Coordinates of C-alpha atoms and ligand atoms in Angstrom, one line a residue:
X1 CA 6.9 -6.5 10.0
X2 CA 4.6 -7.5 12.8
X3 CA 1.3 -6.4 13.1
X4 CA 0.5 -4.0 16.5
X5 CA 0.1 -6.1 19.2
X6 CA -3.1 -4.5 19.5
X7 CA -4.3 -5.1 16.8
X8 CA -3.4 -8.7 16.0
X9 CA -4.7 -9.0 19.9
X10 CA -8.2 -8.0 18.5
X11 CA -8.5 -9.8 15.3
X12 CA -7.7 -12.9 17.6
X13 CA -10.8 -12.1 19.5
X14 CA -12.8 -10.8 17.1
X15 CA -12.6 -14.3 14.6
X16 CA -12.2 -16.5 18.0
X17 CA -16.4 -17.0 17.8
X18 CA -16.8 -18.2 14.6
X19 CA -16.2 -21.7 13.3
X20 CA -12.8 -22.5 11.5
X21 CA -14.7 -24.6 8.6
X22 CA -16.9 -20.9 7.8
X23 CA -13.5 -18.7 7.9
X24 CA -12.0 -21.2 6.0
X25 CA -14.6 -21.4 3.2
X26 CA -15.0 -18.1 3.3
X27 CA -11.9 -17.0 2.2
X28 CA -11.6 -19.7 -0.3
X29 CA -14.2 -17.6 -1.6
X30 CA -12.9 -14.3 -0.9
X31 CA -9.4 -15.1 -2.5
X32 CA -11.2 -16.6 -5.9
X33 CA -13.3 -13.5 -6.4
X34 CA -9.9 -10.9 -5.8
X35 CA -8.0 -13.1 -7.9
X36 CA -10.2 -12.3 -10.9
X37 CA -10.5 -8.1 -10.3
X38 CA -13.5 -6.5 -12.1
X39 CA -16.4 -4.3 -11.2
X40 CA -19.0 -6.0 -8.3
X41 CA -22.0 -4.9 -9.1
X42 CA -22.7 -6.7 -5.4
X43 CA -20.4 -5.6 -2.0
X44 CA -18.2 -8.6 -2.0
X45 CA -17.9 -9.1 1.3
X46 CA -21.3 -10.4 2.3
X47 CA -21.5 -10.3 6.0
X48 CA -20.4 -11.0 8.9
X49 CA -18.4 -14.4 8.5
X50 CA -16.5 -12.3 5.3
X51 CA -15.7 -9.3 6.8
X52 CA -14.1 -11.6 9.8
X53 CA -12.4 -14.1 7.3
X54 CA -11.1 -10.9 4.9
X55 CA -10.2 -9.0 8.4
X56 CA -8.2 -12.5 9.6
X57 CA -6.5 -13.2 5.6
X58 CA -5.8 -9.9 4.0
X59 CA -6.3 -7.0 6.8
X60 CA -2.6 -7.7 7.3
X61 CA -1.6 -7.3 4.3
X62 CA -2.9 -4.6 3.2
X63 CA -2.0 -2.6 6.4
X64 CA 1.3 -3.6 5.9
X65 CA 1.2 -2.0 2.1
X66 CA -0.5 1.1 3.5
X67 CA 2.5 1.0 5.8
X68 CA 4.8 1.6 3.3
X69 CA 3.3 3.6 1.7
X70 CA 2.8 6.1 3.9
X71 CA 5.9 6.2 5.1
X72 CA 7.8 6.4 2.3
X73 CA 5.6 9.6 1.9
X74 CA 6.7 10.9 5.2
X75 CA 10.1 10.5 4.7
X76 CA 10.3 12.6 1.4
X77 CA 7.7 15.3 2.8
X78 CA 9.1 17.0 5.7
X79 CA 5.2 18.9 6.6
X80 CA 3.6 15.5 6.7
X81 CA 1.7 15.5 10.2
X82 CA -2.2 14.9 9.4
X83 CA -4.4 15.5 12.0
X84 CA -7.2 14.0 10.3
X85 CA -7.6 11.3 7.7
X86 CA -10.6 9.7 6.3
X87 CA -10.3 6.5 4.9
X88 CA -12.2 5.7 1.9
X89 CA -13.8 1.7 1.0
X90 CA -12.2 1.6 4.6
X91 CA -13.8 -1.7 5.2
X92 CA -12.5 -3.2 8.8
X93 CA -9.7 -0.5 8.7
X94 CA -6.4 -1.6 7.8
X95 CA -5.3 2.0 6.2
X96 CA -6.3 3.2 9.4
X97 CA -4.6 1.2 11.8
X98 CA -1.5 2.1 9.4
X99 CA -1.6 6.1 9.2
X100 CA -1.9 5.8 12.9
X101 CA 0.9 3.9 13.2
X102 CA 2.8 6.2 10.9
X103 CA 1.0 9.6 12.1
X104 CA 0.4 8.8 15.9
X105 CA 2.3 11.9 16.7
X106 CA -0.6 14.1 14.9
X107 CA -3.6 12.1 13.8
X108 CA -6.9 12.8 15.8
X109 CA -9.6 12.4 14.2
X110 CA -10.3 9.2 11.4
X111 CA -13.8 8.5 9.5
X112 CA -14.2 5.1 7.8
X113 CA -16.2 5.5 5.0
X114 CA -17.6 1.8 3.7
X115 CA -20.5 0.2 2.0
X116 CA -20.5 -2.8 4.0
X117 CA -22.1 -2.4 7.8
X118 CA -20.8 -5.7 9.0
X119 CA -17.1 -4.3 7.8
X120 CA -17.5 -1.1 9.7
X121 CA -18.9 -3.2 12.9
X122 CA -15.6 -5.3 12.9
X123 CA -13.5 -2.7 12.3
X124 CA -15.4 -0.2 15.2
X125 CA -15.0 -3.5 17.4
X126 CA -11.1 -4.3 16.5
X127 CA -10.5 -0.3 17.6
X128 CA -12.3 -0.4 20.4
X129 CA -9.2 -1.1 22.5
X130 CA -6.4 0.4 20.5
X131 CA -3.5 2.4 22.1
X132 CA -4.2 5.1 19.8
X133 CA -6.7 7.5 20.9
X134 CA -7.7 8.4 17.4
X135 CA -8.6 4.9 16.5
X136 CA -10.8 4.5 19.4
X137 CA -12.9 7.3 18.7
X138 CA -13.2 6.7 15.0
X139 CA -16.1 7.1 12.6
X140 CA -17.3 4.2 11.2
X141 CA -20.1 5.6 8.4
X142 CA -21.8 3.7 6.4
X143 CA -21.3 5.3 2.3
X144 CA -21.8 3.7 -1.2
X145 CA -20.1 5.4 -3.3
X146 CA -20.5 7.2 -5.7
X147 CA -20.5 10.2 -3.0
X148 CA -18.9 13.1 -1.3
X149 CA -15.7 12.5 0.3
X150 CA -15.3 14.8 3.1
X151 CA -12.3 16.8 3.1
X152 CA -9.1 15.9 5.2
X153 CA -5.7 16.5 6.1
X154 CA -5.0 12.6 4.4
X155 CA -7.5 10.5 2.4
X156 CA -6.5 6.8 2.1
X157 CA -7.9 4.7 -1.0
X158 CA -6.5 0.9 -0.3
X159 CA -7.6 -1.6 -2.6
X160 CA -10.8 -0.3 -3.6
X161 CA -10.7 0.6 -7.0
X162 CA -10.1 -2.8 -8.4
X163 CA -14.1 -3.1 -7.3
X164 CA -15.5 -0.1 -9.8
X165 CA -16.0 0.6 -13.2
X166 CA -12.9 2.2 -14.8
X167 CA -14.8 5.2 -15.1
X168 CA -16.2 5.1 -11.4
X169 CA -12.5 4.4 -10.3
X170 CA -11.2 8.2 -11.8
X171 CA -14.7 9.7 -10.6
X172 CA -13.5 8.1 -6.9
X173 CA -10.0 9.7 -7.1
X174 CA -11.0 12.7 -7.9
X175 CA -13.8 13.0 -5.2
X176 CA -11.5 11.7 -2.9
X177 CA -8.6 14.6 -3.7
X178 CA -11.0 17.5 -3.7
X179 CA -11.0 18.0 -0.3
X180 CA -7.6 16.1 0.2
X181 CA -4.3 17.8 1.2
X182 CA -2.5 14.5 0.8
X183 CA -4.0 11.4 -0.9
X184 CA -2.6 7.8 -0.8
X185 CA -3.9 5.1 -3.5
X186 CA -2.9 1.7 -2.8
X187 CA -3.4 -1.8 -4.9
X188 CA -2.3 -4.9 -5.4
X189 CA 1.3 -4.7 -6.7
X190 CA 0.1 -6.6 -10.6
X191 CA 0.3 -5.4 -13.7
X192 CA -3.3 -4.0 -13.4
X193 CA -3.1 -2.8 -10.2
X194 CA 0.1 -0.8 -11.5
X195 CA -2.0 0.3 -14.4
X196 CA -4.9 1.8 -12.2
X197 CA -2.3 3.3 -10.0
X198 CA -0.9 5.4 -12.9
X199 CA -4.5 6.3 -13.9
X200 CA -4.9 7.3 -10.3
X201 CA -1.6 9.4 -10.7
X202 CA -2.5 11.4 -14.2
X203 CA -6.2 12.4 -12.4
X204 CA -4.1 13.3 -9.3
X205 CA -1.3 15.6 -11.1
X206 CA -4.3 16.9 -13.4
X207 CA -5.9 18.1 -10.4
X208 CA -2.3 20.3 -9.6
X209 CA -1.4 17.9 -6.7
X210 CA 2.9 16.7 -6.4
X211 CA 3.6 13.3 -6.2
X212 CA 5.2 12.9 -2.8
X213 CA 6.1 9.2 -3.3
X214 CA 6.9 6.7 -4.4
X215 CA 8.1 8.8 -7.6
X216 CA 11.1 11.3 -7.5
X217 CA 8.9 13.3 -10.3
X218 CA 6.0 14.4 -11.6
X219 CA 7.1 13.1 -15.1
X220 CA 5.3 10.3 -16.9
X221 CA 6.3 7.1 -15.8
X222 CA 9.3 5.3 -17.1
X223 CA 8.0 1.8 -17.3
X224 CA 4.7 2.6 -19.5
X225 CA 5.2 1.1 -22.1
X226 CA 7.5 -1.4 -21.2
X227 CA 6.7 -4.7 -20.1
X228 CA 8.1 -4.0 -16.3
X229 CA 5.5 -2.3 -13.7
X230 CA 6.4 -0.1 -11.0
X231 CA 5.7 -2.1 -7.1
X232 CA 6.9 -2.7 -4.1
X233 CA 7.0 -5.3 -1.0
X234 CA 5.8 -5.7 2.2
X235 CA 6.8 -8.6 4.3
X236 CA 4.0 -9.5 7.0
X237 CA 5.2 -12.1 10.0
X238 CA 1.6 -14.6 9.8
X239 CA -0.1 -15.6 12.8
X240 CA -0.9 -19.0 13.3
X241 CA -4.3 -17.9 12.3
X242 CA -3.6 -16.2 9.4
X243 CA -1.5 -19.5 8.3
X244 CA -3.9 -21.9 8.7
X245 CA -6.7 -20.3 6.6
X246 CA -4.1 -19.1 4.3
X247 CA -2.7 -22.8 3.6
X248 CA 0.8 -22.2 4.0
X249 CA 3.6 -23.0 6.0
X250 CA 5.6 -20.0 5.8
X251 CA 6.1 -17.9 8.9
X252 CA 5.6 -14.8 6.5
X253 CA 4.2 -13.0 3.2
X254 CA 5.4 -10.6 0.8
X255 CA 2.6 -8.6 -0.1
X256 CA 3.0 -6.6 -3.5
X257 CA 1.4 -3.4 -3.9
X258 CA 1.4 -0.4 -6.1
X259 CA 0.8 3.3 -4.7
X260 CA 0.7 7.0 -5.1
X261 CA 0.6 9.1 -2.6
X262 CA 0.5 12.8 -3.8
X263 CA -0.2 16.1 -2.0
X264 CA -1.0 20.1 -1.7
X265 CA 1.8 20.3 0.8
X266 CA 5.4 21.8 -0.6
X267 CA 7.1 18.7 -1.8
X268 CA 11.2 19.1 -1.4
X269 CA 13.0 19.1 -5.1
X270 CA 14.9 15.9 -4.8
X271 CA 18.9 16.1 -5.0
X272 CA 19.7 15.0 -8.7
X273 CA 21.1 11.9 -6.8
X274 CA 17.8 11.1 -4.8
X275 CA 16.5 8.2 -6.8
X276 CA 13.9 5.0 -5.7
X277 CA 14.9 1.6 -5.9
X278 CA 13.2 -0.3 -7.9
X279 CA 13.6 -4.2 -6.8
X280 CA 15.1 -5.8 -4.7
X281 CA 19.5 -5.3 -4.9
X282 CA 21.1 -7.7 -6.4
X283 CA 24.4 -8.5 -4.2
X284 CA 27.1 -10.2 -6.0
X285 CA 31.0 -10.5 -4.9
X286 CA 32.0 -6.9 -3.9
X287 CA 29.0 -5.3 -6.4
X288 CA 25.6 -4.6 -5.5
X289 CA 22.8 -3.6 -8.6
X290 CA 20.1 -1.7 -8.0
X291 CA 17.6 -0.5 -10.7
X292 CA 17.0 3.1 -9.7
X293 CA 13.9 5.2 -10.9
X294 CA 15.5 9.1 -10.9
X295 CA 14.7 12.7 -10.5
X296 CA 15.4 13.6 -13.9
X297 CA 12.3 11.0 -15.1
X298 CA 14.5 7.7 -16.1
X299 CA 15.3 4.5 -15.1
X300 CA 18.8 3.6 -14.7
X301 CA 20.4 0.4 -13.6
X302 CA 23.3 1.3 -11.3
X303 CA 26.6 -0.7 -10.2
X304 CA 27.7 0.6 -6.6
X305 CA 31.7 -1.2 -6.3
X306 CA 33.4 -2.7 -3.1
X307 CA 35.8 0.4 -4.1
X308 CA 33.4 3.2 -3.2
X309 CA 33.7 1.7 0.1
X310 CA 30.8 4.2 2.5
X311 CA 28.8 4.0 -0.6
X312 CA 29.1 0.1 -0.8
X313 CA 28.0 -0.3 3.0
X314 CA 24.7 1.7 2.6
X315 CA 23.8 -0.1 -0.9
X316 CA 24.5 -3.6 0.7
X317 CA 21.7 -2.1 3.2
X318 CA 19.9 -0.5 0.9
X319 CA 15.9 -2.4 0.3
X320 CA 13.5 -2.2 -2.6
X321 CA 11.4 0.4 -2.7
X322 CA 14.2 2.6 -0.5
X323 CA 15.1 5.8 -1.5
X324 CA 18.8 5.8 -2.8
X325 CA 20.6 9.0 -2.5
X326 CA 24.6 7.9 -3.2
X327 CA 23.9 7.3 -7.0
X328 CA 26.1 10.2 -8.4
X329 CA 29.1 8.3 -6.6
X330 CA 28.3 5.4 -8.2
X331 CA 29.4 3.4 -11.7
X332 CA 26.3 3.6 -13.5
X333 CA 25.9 1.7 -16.9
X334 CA 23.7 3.4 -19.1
X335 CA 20.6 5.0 -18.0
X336 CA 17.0 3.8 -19.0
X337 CA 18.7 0.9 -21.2
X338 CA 15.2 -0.5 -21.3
X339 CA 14.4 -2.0 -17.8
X340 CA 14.1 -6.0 -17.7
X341 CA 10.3 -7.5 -16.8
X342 CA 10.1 -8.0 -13.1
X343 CA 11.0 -11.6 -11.5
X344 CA 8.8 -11.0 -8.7
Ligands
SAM401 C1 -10.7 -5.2 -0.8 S1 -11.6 -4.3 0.4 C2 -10.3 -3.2 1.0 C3 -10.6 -2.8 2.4 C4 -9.5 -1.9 3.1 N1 -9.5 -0.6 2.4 C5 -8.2 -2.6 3.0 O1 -7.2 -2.0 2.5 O2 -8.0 -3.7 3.5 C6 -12.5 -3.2 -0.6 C7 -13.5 -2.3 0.2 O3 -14.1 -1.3 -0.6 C8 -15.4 -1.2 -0.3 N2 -16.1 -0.7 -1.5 C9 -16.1 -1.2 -2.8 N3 -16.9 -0.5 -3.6 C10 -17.5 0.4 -2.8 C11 -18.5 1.4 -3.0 N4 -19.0 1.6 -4.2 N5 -18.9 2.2 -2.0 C12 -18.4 2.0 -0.7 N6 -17.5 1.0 -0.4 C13 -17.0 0.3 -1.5 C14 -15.8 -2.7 0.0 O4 -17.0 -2.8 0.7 C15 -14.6 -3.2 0.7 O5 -14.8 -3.0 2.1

């Protein structure tokens, strides 16, 4: 995926100012700190040059995660058109630049809610010439939380919880849902981001709300308790920008996340066939393997055969984190056999 050309237009100008050598070290600093997650008693991001080196490393990213999110989300619930969406530890905006990419049909009004002033600055700078309407008249409001979310038709949460207290982190959901018709949760796609994710998702189904993604149930998870977590992928084109301070030569980068997105709107009962895929297929001569998380609350390794020809064309194009609807034509060995840790 490729950033909007509006927005990678405006990161571009918005980092062009400041000296390489401070991005640079910044984010040397930035990525030690989210490498070790745990509760900042301190904002992290501690001015300007940070919120301009996080905006230029990881606001890619994470847009790209909320992305996916969101639209997997929109293509399971058919009533999905928020007109407004506030966007919670919203920083320089990535979740909003990513509902209004998914929701540009509907969205109107956004309020970025973040601790950090010189976040909200960059991010009320980088929307100032966006295409959408809705992102140029943003909110940017400065909030510490703990505090009242205001309500909306969609709250986004991206990668903020990882920066509270456990116990901070449920009190966040739950402000965030209570005036929420949808909420989506994002973080990073590890073991403890997974495990945040799922304590996101009991609060969320506590509170009487459906999961609308990426989940085909309301169940308990099938990979508690194993030592396999539930994530996805999003692969983000770098610019050269984005290279150099990241170190690397590769034109790209997979960005792992975990999410639930779960809502007050009438989620569809999924066809007993209507399953998630788990990782990424596995294509070998004239099979392809997918590990399918199902309606019915299990996980299932499935075998689609060169035989079931229709069915073997859309699994060859099938992706992680798809949804997977041809699994009752499939040869399917034995359902949750105990699902393999991830190789990701
Ligand atoms: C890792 S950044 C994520 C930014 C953005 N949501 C994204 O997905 O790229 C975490 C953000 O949460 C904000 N944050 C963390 N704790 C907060 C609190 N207690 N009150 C307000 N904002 C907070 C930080 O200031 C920061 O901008």
């Amino acid at each position: 995926m490729d950033l909007p050309t509006d927005l990678a237009a405006a990161l571009a100008a918005a980092t062009a100012d400041i000296p390489l050598r401070e991005l640079e070290a910044s984010v040397d600093r930035l990525i030690a700190r989210y490498r070790a997650p745990g509760h900042a008693e301190r904002p992290i991001l501690g001015g300007r040059v940070d919120a301009a080196a996080y905006a230029a490393y990881r606001m890619p990213a994470t847009w790209g995660a909320v992305r996916g999110a969101l639209a997997a989300a929109a293509a399971r619930v058919a009533g999905l058109a928020p007109t407004s969406l506030v966007d919670v530890g919203g920083g320089s905006g990535a979740a909003a630049w990513a509902a209004a990419g998914v929701f540009g049909g509907s969205l109107r009004d956004i309020t970025v809610l973040d601790q950090v002033p010189d976040a909200l600055e960059l991010g009320r700078r980088l929307a100032r010439d966006a295409f959408a309407g809705a992102l140029r008249h943003a909110e940017w409001r400065q909030v510490r939380f703990p505090a009242q979310v205001p309500a909306a038709d969609l709250v986004t949460v991206s990668y903020v919880l990882s920066e509270l207290a456990p116990d901070a982190q449920q009190a966040l959901v739950r402000a965030s849902a209570a005036g929420a018709e949808t909420i989506a949760v994002i973080e990073p796609g590890t073991p403890d981001g997974y495990q945040r994710i799922m304590a996101a998702r009991d609060v969320l189904v506590g509170m009487g709300l459906r999961v609308a993604a990426p989940c085909p149930h309301s169940d308990a998870c099938p990979l508690l308790g194993t030592r396999d977590w539930c994530h996805f992928a999003s692969r983000i084109h770098r610019s050269p920008l984005h290279r150099r301070l990241k170190g690397g030569d590769l034109g790209h980068e997979d960005e792992k996340y975990a999410y639930i997105v779960a809502t007050r709107l009438p989620v569809p009962a999924p066809a007993a066939s209507q399953a998630r895929i788990l990782r990424h297929p596995q294509i070998r001569k004239g099979l392809v393997m997918m590990q399918l998380c199902q309606p019915d609350g299990t996980v299932a390794q499935t075998l689609v055969s060169k035989r079931q020809g229709d069915t073997y064309r859309a699994a060859r194009d099938a992706d992680w984190g798809d949804e997977w609807g041809g699994a009752q034509d499939n040869e399917r060995s034995a359902a949750s056999e105990g699902p393999q840790p991830s190789a990701d």
